[in-house]
């Protein structure tokens, strides 16, 4: 009775096969902006949501569970971010570095696509995917049951 239709946006999958190798080296001289200086707003999170859907969801899944066809076909074992325990022990800076520099089969997110502030917003967005036992303000646009 809890079966939800699996939402797989085919367009998103196409991105996985687009040439995503950005040859530009990661600039080492630009220190990551301190997270505290980043303002998280509904607008910045909406932007992060869009960026996530285009650049990340194909592998990590729209809900962050990491259970995607691409993860399977590329033999990647991705963390399940819907489990609150997954990211709880990982410092922001570790996540920042993974996103900016890439990790294993994950391509780095170049500065041209996401400024430091955008990356911090992505991290906030990813952390908000955890299903908390208590009430969570996760922006889940589940349509109200009709009829
Ligand atoms: C091509 C598939 C792919 C894409 C696209 C991708 N990732 Fe990843 N991601 C991975 C893999 C593989 C790992 C490493 C998993 C591991 O080390 O266990 C990873 C690890 C991470 C980590 C480190 C924490 C963790 O769960 O291991 C973060 C944070 C992350 N990704 C965020 C992102 C964000 C944000 C984007 C979009 C900007 C993104 N990823 C795009 C495949 C991908």
Coordinates of N, CA and C in Angstrom, one line a residue, residues 5-130:
X5 N 5.0 5.4 -7.2 CA 5.6 5.2 -8.6 C 7.0 5.8 -8.6
X6 N 7.9 5.1 -9.1 CA 9.3 5.5 -9.2 C 9.4 6.6 -10.3
X7 N 9.7 7.8 -9.8 CA 9.8 8.9 -10.8 C 11.2 8.9 -11.4
X8 N 11.3 8.5 -12.6 CA 12.6 8.6 -13.2 C 12.5 9.5 -14.4
X9 N 13.1 10.6 -14.4 CA 13.0 11.5 -15.5 C 14.0 11.1 -16.6
X10 N 13.5 10.7 -17.7 CA 14.4 10.2 -18.8 C 15.4 11.3 -19.2
X11 N 15.0 12.5 -19.2 CA 15.9 13.6 -19.7 C 17.1 13.6 -18.8
X12 N 16.9 13.4 -17.6 CA 18.1 13.5 -16.6 C 19.1 12.4 -17.0
X13 N 18.6 11.3 -17.4 CA 19.5 10.2 -17.7 C 20.4 10.6 -18.9
X14 N 19.9 11.3 -19.8 CA 20.7 11.7 -21.0 C 21.9 12.5 -20.6
X15 N 21.8 13.2 -19.5 CA 23.0 14.0 -19.0 C 24.2 13.1 -18.7
X16 N 23.9 11.9 -18.2 CA 25.0 11.0 -17.8 C 25.9 10.7 -19.0
X17 N 25.3 10.7 -20.2 CA 26.1 10.3 -21.3 C 26.6 11.5 -22.1
X18 N 26.2 12.7 -21.7 CA 26.8 13.9 -22.3 C 28.2 14.0 -21.8
X19 N 29.0 14.6 -22.7 CA 30.4 14.7 -22.2 C 30.5 15.6 -21.0
X20 N 30.9 15.1 -19.9 CA 30.9 15.9 -18.7 C 32.3 16.1 -18.2
X21 N 33.3 15.6 -18.9 CA 34.6 15.8 -18.4 C 35.1 17.2 -18.7
X22 N 35.1 18.0 -17.7 CA 35.6 19.4 -17.8 C 37.1 19.4 -17.6
X23 N 37.9 19.7 -18.6 CA 39.3 19.6 -18.5 C 39.9 20.7 -17.6
X24 N 39.2 21.7 -17.3 CA 39.7 22.7 -16.5 C 40.1 22.2 -15.1
X25 N 41.4 22.4 -14.7 CA 41.8 21.9 -13.4 C 41.2 22.7 -12.3
X26 N 41.0 22.0 -11.2 CA 40.4 22.7 -10.0 C 41.4 23.7 -9.5
X27 N 41.0 25.0 -9.4 CA 41.9 26.0 -8.9 C 42.2 25.8 -7.4
X28 N 43.4 25.7 -7.1 CA 43.8 25.4 -5.7 C 43.9 26.7 -4.8
X29 N 44.1 27.8 -5.5 CA 44.3 29.0 -4.8 C 43.1 29.7 -4.2
X30 N 41.9 29.3 -4.8 CA 40.7 29.9 -4.3 C 40.2 29.1 -3.1
X31 N 40.3 29.6 -1.9 CA 39.8 28.9 -0.7 C 38.3 28.8 -0.7
X32 N 37.7 27.7 -0.3 CA 36.3 27.6 -0.2 C 35.7 28.6 0.7
X33 N 34.7 29.3 0.3 CA 34.1 30.3 1.1 C 33.6 29.7 2.4
X34 N 33.8 30.3 3.5 CA 33.3 29.8 4.7 C 31.8 29.6 4.7
X35 N 31.3 28.5 5.2 CA 29.9 28.1 5.1 C 29.1 29.2 5.8
X36 N 29.6 29.7 6.9 CA 28.8 30.6 7.7 C 28.5 31.9 7.0
X37 N 29.3 32.1 5.9 CA 29.0 33.4 5.2 C 27.9 33.2 4.1
X38 N 27.5 32.0 4.0 CA 26.5 31.7 2.9 C 25.1 31.8 3.5
X39 N 24.3 32.5 2.8 CA 22.9 32.7 3.3 C 22.0 31.6 2.6
X40 N 21.4 30.8 3.4 CA 20.5 29.8 2.8 C 19.1 30.3 2.8
X41 N 18.6 30.5 1.7 CA 17.2 31.1 1.6 C 16.4 30.1 0.7
X42 N 15.1 30.3 0.8 CA 14.2 29.4 -0.1 C 14.6 29.6 -1.5
X43 N 15.0 30.8 -1.9 CA 15.4 31.0 -3.3 C 16.7 30.2 -3.6
X44 N 17.7 30.3 -2.7 CA 18.9 29.6 -3.0 C 18.7 28.1 -3.0
X45 N 17.8 27.7 -2.2 CA 17.5 26.2 -2.1 C 16.8 25.8 -3.4
X46 N 15.9 26.6 -3.9 CA 15.3 26.3 -5.1 C 16.3 26.1 -6.3
X47 N 17.3 27.0 -6.2 CA 18.3 27.0 -7.2 C 19.1 25.7 -7.1
X48 N 19.4 25.4 -5.8 CA 20.2 24.1 -5.5 C 19.4 22.9 -6.0
X49 N 18.1 23.0 -5.8 CA 17.3 21.9 -6.2 C 17.4 21.6 -7.7
X50 N 17.3 22.8 -8.5 CA 17.4 22.7 -9.9 C 18.8 22.1 -10.3
X51 N 19.8 22.7 -9.7 CA 21.2 22.2 -10.1 C 21.3 20.7 -9.7
X52 N 20.8 20.3 -8.6 CA 20.9 18.9 -8.2 C 20.2 18.0 -9.3
X53 N 19.0 18.5 -9.7 CA 18.3 17.6 -10.7 C 19.1 17.5 -12.0
X54 N 19.8 18.5 -12.4 CA 20.5 18.4 -13.6 C 21.8 17.7 -13.5
X55 N 22.6 18.0 -12.4 CA 23.9 17.6 -12.3 C 24.1 16.3 -11.4
X56 N 23.2 16.1 -10.6 CA 23.5 15.1 -9.5 C 22.5 13.9 -9.5
X57 N 21.2 14.2 -9.8 CA 20.2 13.2 -9.6 C 20.4 12.0 -10.4
X58 N 21.0 12.1 -11.5 CA 21.1 10.9 -12.4 C 21.9 9.8 -11.7
X59 N 22.8 10.2 -10.8 CA 23.6 9.2 -10.1 C 23.0 9.0 -8.7
X60 N 22.8 10.1 -8.0 CA 22.4 10.0 -6.6 C 20.9 9.8 -6.4
X61 N 20.1 10.0 -7.5 CA 18.7 9.8 -7.3 C 18.0 11.1 -6.9
X62 N 16.8 11.3 -7.4 CA 16.0 12.5 -7.1 C 15.9 12.7 -5.6
X63 N 15.8 11.6 -4.8 CA 15.5 11.7 -3.4 C 16.8 11.4 -2.6
X64 N 17.9 11.2 -3.3 CA 19.2 11.1 -2.7 C 19.5 9.6 -2.2
X65 N 18.7 8.7 -2.6 CA 18.9 7.3 -2.1 C 20.1 6.7 -2.8
X66 N 20.5 7.2 -3.9 CA 21.6 6.6 -4.7 C 21.2 5.3 -5.4
X67 N 19.9 5.0 -5.4 CA 19.5 3.8 -6.1 C 19.0 4.1 -7.5
X68 N 20.0 4.3 -8.4 CA 19.7 4.7 -9.7 C 20.2 3.6 -10.7
X69 N 19.6 3.6 -11.9 CA 20.1 2.7 -12.9 C 21.5 3.0 -13.3
X70 N 21.9 4.2 -13.3 CA 23.2 4.6 -13.7 C 24.2 4.1 -12.6
X71 N 23.8 4.3 -11.4 CA 24.7 3.8 -10.3 C 25.0 2.3 -10.5
X72 N 23.9 1.6 -10.9 CA 24.0 0.2 -11.1 C 24.9 -0.1 -12.3
X73 N 24.6 0.5 -13.4 CA 25.3 0.2 -14.6 C 26.8 0.6 -14.5
X74 N 27.1 1.6 -13.7 CA 28.5 2.0 -13.6 C 29.1 1.4 -12.4
X75 N 28.4 0.5 -11.8 CA 28.9 -0.3 -10.6 C 29.4 0.7 -9.5
X76 N 28.5 1.7 -9.2 CA 28.9 2.6 -8.1 C 28.0 2.2 -6.9
X77 N 28.7 2.2 -5.7 CA 27.9 2.1 -4.5 C 27.8 3.4 -3.9
X78 N 26.6 3.9 -3.9 CA 26.3 5.3 -3.4 C 25.7 5.3 -2.1
X79 N 26.0 6.2 -1.3 CA 25.4 6.4 0.0 C 24.0 6.7 -0.1
X80 N 23.2 6.3 0.9 CA 21.8 6.6 0.9 C 21.6 7.8 1.8
X81 N 21.4 8.9 1.2 CA 21.3 10.2 2.0 C 19.9 10.3 2.7
X82 N 19.0 9.4 2.3 CA 17.7 9.5 3.0 C 17.8 9.0 4.4
X83 N 18.8 8.3 4.7 CA 19.1 7.8 6.0 C 19.8 8.8 6.8
X84 N 19.2 9.4 7.8 CA 19.9 10.5 8.6 C 21.3 10.2 9.1
X85 N 21.5 8.9 9.3 CA 22.9 8.5 9.8 C 24.0 8.7 8.8
X86 N 23.6 8.6 7.5 CA 24.6 8.6 6.5 C 25.6 9.8 6.5
X87 N 25.0 11.0 6.5 CA 25.8 12.2 6.4 C 26.1 12.8 7.7
X88 N 25.5 12.3 8.7 CA 25.6 12.9 10.1 C 27.1 13.0 10.5
X89 N 27.8 12.0 10.2 CA 29.2 12.0 10.6 C 30.2 12.6 9.7
X90 N 29.7 13.1 8.5 CA 30.6 13.7 7.5 C 30.6 15.2 7.6
X91 N 31.7 15.8 7.9 CA 31.8 17.3 8.0 C 31.5 17.9 6.7
X92 N 31.0 19.1 6.7 CA 30.6 19.9 5.5 C 31.8 20.0 4.6
X93 N 33.0 20.2 5.1 CA 34.2 20.4 4.3 C 34.5 19.2 3.4
X94 N 34.2 18.0 4.0 CA 34.5 16.7 3.3 C 33.5 16.6 2.1
X95 N 32.3 17.0 2.4 CA 31.3 17.0 1.3 C 31.6 18.0 0.2
X96 N 32.0 19.2 0.7 CA 32.4 20.3 -0.2 C 33.5 19.8 -1.2
X97 N 34.5 19.2 -0.6 CA 35.7 18.7 -1.4 C 35.3 17.6 -2.4
X98 N 34.4 16.7 -1.9 CA 33.9 15.7 -2.8 C 33.2 16.3 -4.0
X99 N 32.4 17.3 -3.8 CA 31.6 17.9 -4.9 C 32.6 18.7 -5.8
X100 N 33.4 19.5 -5.2 CA 34.3 20.4 -6.0 C 35.4 19.6 -6.7
X101 N 35.9 18.6 -6.1 CA 37.1 17.9 -6.7 C 36.7 16.6 -7.3
X102 N 35.5 16.1 -7.0 CA 35.1 14.8 -7.5 C 35.6 13.7 -6.6
X103 N 35.0 12.5 -6.7 CA 35.3 11.4 -5.9 C 35.0 10.1 -6.6
X104 N 36.0 9.2 -6.7 CA 35.8 8.0 -7.5 C 35.3 8.4 -8.9
X105 N 34.1 7.8 -9.2 CA 33.6 8.0 -10.5 C 32.8 9.3 -10.6
X106 N 32.7 10.1 -9.5 CA 32.0 11.3 -9.6 C 32.9 12.4 -10.2
X107 N 32.3 13.1 -11.2 CA 33.1 14.2 -11.8 C 33.1 15.4 -10.9
X108 N 34.1 16.2 -10.9 CA 34.1 17.4 -10.1 C 33.1 18.4 -10.7
X109 N 32.5 19.1 -9.7 CA 31.5 20.2 -10.1 C 32.4 21.5 -10.3
X110 N 32.5 21.9 -11.6 CA 33.4 23.0 -11.9 C 32.8 24.3 -11.4
X111 N 33.7 25.3 -11.1 CA 33.2 26.6 -10.6 C 32.3 27.3 -11.6
X112 N 32.5 27.0 -12.9 CA 31.7 27.6 -13.9 C 30.2 27.2 -13.7
X113 N 30.0 26.0 -13.1 CA 28.6 25.5 -13.0 C 28.1 25.8 -11.6
X114 N 29.0 25.8 -10.6 CA 28.5 26.1 -9.2 C 29.6 26.8 -8.5
X115 N 29.2 28.0 -8.1 CA 30.1 28.8 -7.3 C 30.2 28.2 -5.9
X116 N 31.1 28.7 -5.1 CA 31.2 28.1 -3.7 C 29.9 28.2 -3.0
X117 N 29.2 29.3 -3.1 CA 27.9 29.4 -2.4 C 26.9 28.4 -2.9
X118 N 27.0 28.1 -4.2 CA 26.1 27.1 -4.8 C 26.4 25.8 -4.2
X119 N 27.7 25.5 -4.0 CA 28.0 24.2 -3.5 C 27.5 24.0 -2.1
X120 N 27.7 25.1 -1.3 CA 27.2 25.1 0.1 C 25.7 24.9 0.1
X121 N 25.0 25.5 -0.8 CA 23.6 25.3 -0.9 C 23.2 23.9 -1.3
X122 N 24.1 23.3 -2.2 CA 23.8 21.9 -2.5 C 24.0 21.0 -1.3
X123 N 25.0 21.3 -0.5 CA 25.2 20.5 0.7 C 24.1 20.6 1.7
X124 N 23.6 21.8 1.8 CA 22.4 22.0 2.7 C 21.2 21.2 2.1
X125 N 21.1 21.3 0.8 CA 20.0 20.6 0.1 C 20.1 19.1 0.3
X126 N 21.3 18.5 0.2 CA 21.5 17.1 0.3 C 21.2 16.7 1.7
X127 N 21.7 17.5 2.7 CA 21.5 17.1 4.1 C 20.0 17.1 4.4
X128 N 19.2 17.9 3.7 CA 17.8 18.0 4.0 C 17.0 16.8 3.4
X129 N 17.7 16.0 2.7 CA 17.1 14.8 2.1 C 16.9 13.7 3.2
X130 N 17.6 13.8 4.3 CA 17.4 12.8 5.3 C 16.0 12.8 5.9

